[in-house]
Tab-separated table of C-alpha atoms and ligand atoms in Angstrom:
chain	number	residue	atom	x	y	z
A	28	MET	CA	0.023	-0.003	-0.020
A	29	ALA	CA	0.811	3.679	-0.423
A	30	SER	CA	3.910	4.770	1.330
A	31	GLN	CA	3.312	8.766	1.902
A	32	ALA	CA	3.566	10.529	4.803
A	33	ARG	CA	0.159	11.506	5.964
A	34	THR	CA	1.626	14.214	8.266
A	35	SER	CA	4.017	17.143	7.875
A	36	ASP	CA	6.556	18.227	10.784
A	37	ARG	CA	7.209	21.560	8.674
A	38	PRO	CA	5.314	25.161	9.574
A	39	ASP	CA	4.203	25.476	5.802
A	40	TYR	CA	3.112	21.848	6.027
A	41	THR	CA	4.878	20.325	2.988
A	42	ILE	CA	6.209	16.591	2.794
A	43	GLU	CA	8.541	14.500	-0.258
A	44	GLN	CA	6.120	12.789	-2.488
A	45	ASN	CA	8.672	10.003	-2.070
A	46	TRP	CA	7.829	9.294	-5.746
A	47	ALA	CA	10.219	6.128	-5.575
A	48	ALA	CA	7.385	4.572	-3.095
A	49	TYR	CA	4.645	4.010	-5.298
A	50	THR	CA	3.680	0.548	-5.951
A	51	PRO	CA	2.867	-0.726	-9.602
A	52	GLU	CA	-0.631	-1.032	-8.688
A	53	GLU	CA	-0.736	2.623	-7.968
A	54	HIS	CA	0.990	3.385	-11.002
A	55	ALA	CA	-1.842	1.707	-12.490
A	56	LEU	CA	-4.489	3.076	-11.114
A	57	TRP	CA	-3.041	6.168	-12.497
A	58	ARG	CA	-3.554	5.059	-15.743
A	59	THR	CA	-6.353	3.948	-15.674
A	60	LEU	CA	-7.754	7.094	-14.255
A	61	PHE	CA	-6.084	8.957	-16.759
A	62	GLU	CA	-6.930	7.095	-20.090
A	63	ARG	CA	-10.273	7.501	-18.981
A	64	GLN	CA	-10.338	11.439	-18.550
A	65	ALA	CA	-8.455	11.774	-21.981
A	66	LYS	CA	-10.914	10.035	-24.132
A	67	ILE	CA	-13.899	11.578	-22.061
A	68	LEU	CA	-12.335	15.482	-22.093
A	69	GLN	CA	-12.110	15.457	-25.787
A	70	GLY	CA	-14.340	18.335	-26.890
A	71	ARG	CA	-15.304	18.735	-23.171
A	72	ALA	CA	-12.543	20.461	-21.549
A	73	CYS	CA	-11.157	23.558	-23.034
A	74	ASP	CA	-7.992	24.008	-25.046
A	75	GLU	CA	-6.076	25.814	-22.396
A	76	PHE	CA	-6.756	22.675	-20.129
A	77	LEU	CA	-6.180	20.052	-23.284
A	78	GLY	CA	-2.779	21.816	-24.060
A	79	GLY	CA	-1.703	22.188	-20.461
A	80	ILE	CA	-1.287	18.283	-20.163
A	81	ALA	CA	0.402	18.127	-23.443
A	82	ALA	CA	2.756	20.893	-22.848
A	83	LEU	CA	3.658	19.326	-18.955
A	84	ALA	CA	3.646	15.837	-20.649
A	85	VAL	CA	1.188	14.753	-17.896
A	86	THR	CA	0.904	11.069	-19.482
A	87	ALA	CA	-0.745	8.484	-18.654
A	88	ASP	CA	2.299	6.115	-17.712
A	89	GLY	CA	2.306	6.718	-13.832
A	90	ILE	CA	2.075	9.131	-11.098
A	91	PRO	CA	4.220	12.131	-12.108
A	92	ASP	CA	7.491	12.353	-10.157
A	93	PHE	CA	6.320	15.966	-8.766
A	94	ARG	CA	10.272	17.173	-9.068
A	95	ARG	CA	10.167	16.402	-13.348
A	96	LEU	CA	6.862	17.850	-13.218
A	97	ASN	CA	8.266	20.838	-11.712
A	98	ASP	CA	10.689	21.828	-13.958
A	99	VAL	CA	8.863	22.193	-16.484
A	100	LEU	CA	5.939	23.783	-14.536
A	101	ASP	CA	8.447	26.399	-13.519
A	102	ARG	CA	9.736	27.646	-16.734
A	103	ALA	CA	6.322	27.616	-18.549
A	104	THR	CA	4.364	30.251	-15.814
A	105	GLY	CA	7.162	30.138	-12.361
A	106	TRP	CA	4.603	27.914	-10.526
A	107	ARG	CA	5.487	24.652	-8.480
A	108	ILE	CA	4.369	22.068	-7.105
A	109	VAL	CA	4.509	21.369	-3.087
A	110	ALA	CA	3.535	17.452	-1.705
A	111	VAL	CA	1.433	17.890	1.682
A	112	PRO	CA	-0.422	15.664	3.472
A	113	GLY	CA	-4.330	16.746	2.650
A	114	LEU	CA	-5.694	19.171	3.273
A	115	VAL	CA	-3.846	21.932	5.078
A	116	PRO	CA	-5.103	24.999	7.286
A	117	ASP	CA	-6.497	28.112	5.189
A	118	ASP	CA	-3.849	30.206	5.722
A	119	ILE	CA	-1.162	28.408	4.910
A	120	PHE	CA	-2.802	27.085	1.691
A	121	PHE	CA	-3.718	30.703	0.439
A	122	ALA	CA	0.337	31.803	1.660
A	123	HIS	CA	1.524	28.547	-0.725
A	124	LEU	CA	-0.925	30.090	-4.046
A	125	ALA	CA	0.555	33.629	-3.111
A	126	ALA	CA	3.895	32.412	-3.715
A	127	ARG	CA	2.819	30.362	-6.984
A	128	ARG	CA	3.161	26.834	-5.051
A	129	PHE	CA	0.503	24.717	-5.503
A	130	PRO	CA	0.259	22.437	-2.780
A	131	ALA	CA	-0.905	18.735	-3.742
A	132	THR	CA	-1.512	15.712	-2.578
A	133	CYS	CA	0.705	12.553	-3.608
A	134	PHE	CA	-1.674	9.445	-2.311
A	135	ILE	CA	-3.475	7.953	-4.590
A	136	ARG	CA	-7.435	6.876	-4.258
A	137	ARG	CA	-8.254	3.179	-3.499
A	138	PRO	CA	-9.228	0.937	-6.236
A	139	ASP	CA	-12.943	1.069	-4.812
A	140	GLN	CA	-12.735	4.417	-4.862
A	141	LEU	CA	-12.494	5.166	-9.048
A	142	ASP	CA	-15.335	6.482	-9.372
A	143	TYR	CA	-15.844	8.837	-6.720
A	144	ILE	CA	-13.698	10.043	-3.522
A	145	GLN	CA	-14.799	12.873	-1.558
A	146	GLU	CA	-11.218	14.621	-0.764
A	147	PRO	CA	-8.495	15.547	-3.059
A	148	ASP	CA	-5.901	12.705	-3.780
A	149	VAL	CA	-3.005	13.174	-6.335
A	150	PHE	CA	-5.548	12.349	-9.236
A	151	HIS	CA	-7.565	15.036	-8.728
A	152	ASP	CA	-4.386	17.705	-7.335
A	153	ILE	CA	-1.974	16.826	-10.559
A	154	PHE	CA	-4.478	15.472	-13.628
A	155	GLY	CA	-7.189	18.450	-12.244
A	156	HIS	CA	-5.197	21.361	-11.453
A	157	VAL	CA	-1.940	21.163	-12.557
A	158	PRO	CA	-2.379	22.040	-16.173
A	159	LEU	CA	-4.133	25.385	-16.222
A	160	LEU	CA	-1.232	26.546	-13.866
A	161	ALA	CA	0.574	26.247	-17.422
A	162	ASN	CA	-1.144	28.747	-18.296
A	163	PRO	CA	-0.097	32.304	-17.850
A	164	ILE	CA	-3.559	34.469	-16.842
A	165	PHE	CA	-4.734	31.181	-14.845
A	166	GLY	CA	-1.494	31.394	-13.117
A	167	ASP	CA	-1.792	34.659	-12.341
A	168	TYR	CA	-5.325	34.738	-11.379
A	169	MET	CA	-4.057	31.691	-8.816
A	170	GLN	CA	-1.985	33.539	-7.290
A	171	ALA	CA	-3.968	36.873	-7.013
A	172	TYR	CA	-6.042	33.952	-5.723
A	173	GLY	CA	-4.286	33.781	-2.971
A	174	GLN	CA	-3.093	36.797	-1.878
A	175	GLY	CA	-7.456	38.199	-1.562
A	176	GLY	CA	-7.106	34.537	0.704
A	177	LEU	CA	-5.058	36.386	2.957
A	178	LYS	CA	-6.855	39.441	2.983
A	179	ALA	CA	-10.194	38.048	3.286
A	180	LEU	CA	-8.895	36.108	6.199
A	181	ARG	CA	-8.470	39.063	7.910
A	182	LEU	CA	-11.704	40.659	6.971
A	183	GLY	CA	-13.582	37.730	8.438
A	184	ALA	CA	-14.750	37.480	4.319
A	185	LEU	CA	-13.443	33.604	4.060
A	186	LYS	CA	-17.314	32.170	2.941
A	187	ASN	CA	-17.608	34.644	0.733
A	188	LEU	CA	-14.183	34.058	-1.151
A	189	ALA	CA	-13.949	30.227	-0.622
A	190	ARG	CA	-17.411	30.183	-3.232
A	191	LEU	CA	-15.571	32.107	-5.760
A	192	TYR	CA	-12.606	28.976	-5.890
A	193	TRP	CA	-15.363	26.416	-5.528
A	194	TYR	CA	-17.527	28.145	-8.738
A	195	THR	CA	-14.746	28.752	-10.625
A	196	VAL	CA	-11.283	26.958	-9.951
A	197	GLU	CA	-13.198	23.605	-9.157
A	198	PHE	CA	-16.149	23.855	-10.998
A	199	GLY	CA	-16.084	26.130	-13.510
A	200	LEU	CA	-17.498	26.382	-17.293
A	201	ILE	CA	-15.958	28.531	-20.233
A	202	ARG	CA	-18.108	29.818	-23.391
A	203	THR	CA	-15.878	29.393	-26.433
A	204	GLY	CA	-16.340	29.856	-30.103
A	205	SER	CA	-17.185	25.623	-30.295
A	206	GLY	CA	-19.783	25.639	-27.276
A	207	LEU	CA	-19.343	25.600	-23.679
A	208	ARG	CA	-16.204	23.335	-22.318
A	209	ILE	CA	-15.121	22.692	-18.524
A	210	TYR	CA	-12.259	24.160	-17.317
A	211	GLY	CA	-13.235	22.768	-13.164
A	212	SER	CA	-10.415	20.729	-11.902
A	213	GLY	CA	-13.464	19.149	-9.845
A	214	ILE	CA	-15.275	18.262	-13.095
A	215	VAL	CA	-12.427	17.086	-15.386
A	216	SER	CA	-11.066	14.469	-12.530
A	217	SER	CA	-14.737	13.075	-12.958
A	218	LYS	CA	-15.581	10.576	-14.948
A	219	GLY	CA	-19.652	11.359	-14.066
A	220	GLU	CA	-19.448	15.256	-14.077
A	221	SER	CA	-17.512	15.729	-16.817
A	222	VAL	CA	-20.065	14.162	-19.098
A	223	TYR	CA	-23.167	15.411	-16.698
A	224	CYS	CA	-22.059	19.053	-16.480
A	225	LEU	CA	-22.698	19.863	-20.163
A	226	ASP	CA	-25.228	17.072	-20.993
A	227	SER	CA	-27.610	16.658	-18.181
A	228	PRO	CA	-30.473	19.134	-18.484
A	229	VAL	CA	-30.878	19.425	-14.586
A	230	PRO	CA	-28.371	21.591	-13.926
A	231	ASN	CA	-28.171	25.437	-13.766
A	232	ARG	CA	-25.594	27.126	-15.880
A	233	ILE	CA	-25.388	30.861	-15.040
A	234	GLY	CA	-23.284	33.564	-16.454
A	235	PHE	CA	-20.447	34.655	-14.723
A	236	ASP	CA	-21.635	37.245	-11.679
A	237	LEU	CA	-18.711	37.691	-9.141
A	238	LEU	CA	-21.336	39.362	-5.961
A	239	ARG	CA	-23.908	36.308	-7.010
A	240	ILE	CA	-21.092	33.756	-7.144
A	241	MET	CA	-19.650	34.959	-3.202
A	242	ARG	CA	-23.348	34.714	-1.832
A	243	THR	CA	-23.943	31.456	-3.221
A	244	ASN	CA	-23.754	28.457	-1.230
A	245	TYR	CA	-22.467	24.803	-2.843
A	246	ARG	CA	-22.586	20.918	-1.854
A	247	ILE	CA	-19.715	19.275	-1.618
A	248	ASP	CA	-20.897	15.599	-1.711
A	249	ARG	CA	-22.891	15.622	-4.919
A	250	PHE	CA	-22.521	16.911	-8.683
A	251	GLN	CA	-23.277	20.423	-8.751
A	252	GLU	CA	-26.644	22.128	-9.160
A	253	THR	CA	-25.143	25.366	-10.685
A	254	TYR	CA	-22.521	26.083	-12.985
A	255	PHE	CA	-21.084	29.293	-13.526
A	256	VAL	CA	-19.767	30.070	-16.237
A	257	ILE	CA	-16.711	32.613	-17.635
A	258	ASP	CA	-16.561	33.656	-21.218
A	259	GLY	CA	-12.734	33.625	-21.267
A	260	PHE	CA	-10.203	33.636	-18.199
A	261	ASP	CA	-9.060	37.036	-19.287
A	262	ALA	CA	-12.350	38.286	-18.576
A	263	LEU	CA	-12.306	36.332	-15.164
A	264	PHE	CA	-9.009	37.731	-14.381
A	265	GLU	CA	-10.523	41.426	-14.985
A	266	ALA	CA	-13.236	40.726	-13.061
A	267	THR	CA	-11.897	40.237	-9.621
A	268	ARG	CA	-9.211	42.596	-10.433
A	269	PRO	CA	-10.871	45.037	-8.168
A	270	ASP	CA	-10.068	45.472	-4.038
A	271	PHE	CA	-13.131	42.886	-2.700
A	272	THR	CA	-12.824	44.759	0.697
A	273	PRO	CA	-16.325	46.720	-0.376
A	274	TYR	CA	-17.903	43.878	-2.074
A	275	TYR	CA	-17.335	42.113	1.177
A	276	SER	CA	-18.852	44.735	3.362
A	277	ALA	CA	-21.722	45.115	0.678
A	278	LEU	CA	-22.390	40.899	0.948
A	279	ARG	CA	-22.979	41.419	5.021
A	280	HIS	CA	-26.629	42.750	4.288
A	281	LEU	CA	-27.092	40.420	1.279
A	282	PRO	CA	-28.768	36.953	1.865
A	283	GLU	CA	-26.853	33.912	0.829
A	284	LEU	CA	-28.471	31.857	-1.808
A	285	GLU	CA	-28.885	28.126	-1.888
A	286	PRO	CA	-26.945	26.240	-4.996
A	287	GLY	CA	-30.099	25.610	-7.181
A	288	ALA	CA	-31.566	29.248	-6.798
A	289	ILE	CA	-31.970	31.067	-10.133
A	290	LEU	CA	-32.603	34.556	-9.995
A	291	PRO	CA	-35.057	37.202	-12.203
A	292	ASP	CA	-31.341	38.985	-13.327
A	293	ASP	CA	-29.363	35.879	-13.469
A	294	ARG	CA	-28.063	34.851	-17.238
A	295	VAL	CA	-29.568	31.606	-17.734
A	296	LEU	CA	-28.195	29.533	-20.892
A	297	HIS	CA	-30.459	27.796	-22.672
A	298	ARG	CA	-29.713	24.908	-25.269
A	299	GLY	CA	-30.670	26.223	-28.641
A	300	GLN	CA	-28.616	29.129	-27.873
A	301	GLY	CA	-25.369	28.013	-29.222
A	302	ALA	CA	-24.312	27.907	-25.043
A	303	MET	CA	-24.509	24.217	-25.003
A	304	ALA	CA	-21.807	21.896	-26.289
A	305	ASP	CA	-21.945	22.715	-30.173
A	306	ALA	CA	-22.086	18.865	-31.134
B	11	LIG	N1	-8.921	41.100	-5.772
B	11	LIG	C1	-8.789	40.486	-5.038
B	11	LIG	C2	-9.797	41.301	-3.394
B	11	LIG	O1	-8.414	42.311	-3.479
B	11	LIG	C3	-8.058	39.490	-4.750
B	11	LIG	C4	-8.332	38.436	-5.712
B	11	LIG	C5	-8.471	38.132	-7.059
B	11	LIG	C6	-9.529	37.183	-4.884
B	11	LIG	C7	-8.110	36.734	-8.240
B	11	LIG	C8	-9.657	36.277	-5.963
B	11	LIG	C9	-9.150	35.952	-7.397
B	11	LIG	O2	-9.643	40.650	-2.192
B	12	FE	FE1	-9.469	21.296	-5.840
């Protein structure tokens, strides 16, 4: 079984990946997950994501060695991956992002968790998050988010800001010339949700609206009831560039919204408007 450490004795919560300790079964599990997702995501994930996979040569061979990945990633955008045992405290997480370090778990799920695991594992963290860190604009967004996280902590607004991460970095959709595409890491690392988020008539797909998102609760234990759709990474970066301090003050007086809510002002995307997958 896995021999990756599950605790850290360092103040920044990092550990060594200990790549040599992965078993052949663990590498095989990565291959299974990778090949499955690579196939499903053709025509579903955005070009920036698919390009990132290729550029980093995160191939199907096995669990990547973070040292090799970092050589390429660092040269592309100055980002690096650091290994951590699991979820880390908010302030530690934000400080890593602000310094262009992405904390990634290094253990891999068990075979019986192939289709679903609630906590992040190395497949989610590397396959899901790292390809877009090779994109200059998205890389800058993630760093700004880390800086914004430290500020939100000081202002007691973490709940608002965490929703932005959830509905963009983890579960975001993007509108492209050839239809809706996926960029959220929680979607691209999930077989079921990669199909559901684009093909199912059930969930809402609503145009990105920063304050609307920061009011909206989310569920972590099922497919999303609402996806928010950006028009591009530039637009996302610009919308989140202002100082959030006045936004947080305004949000204190606004009621929070349930995950499935639709407001009169929402830009709801419907099939047949050229908004859905074009196929
Ligand atoms: N502009 C935000 C602030 O001042 C920081 C931020 C940037 C947050 C990008 C999220 C994403 O708090
Ligand atoms: Fe994640």
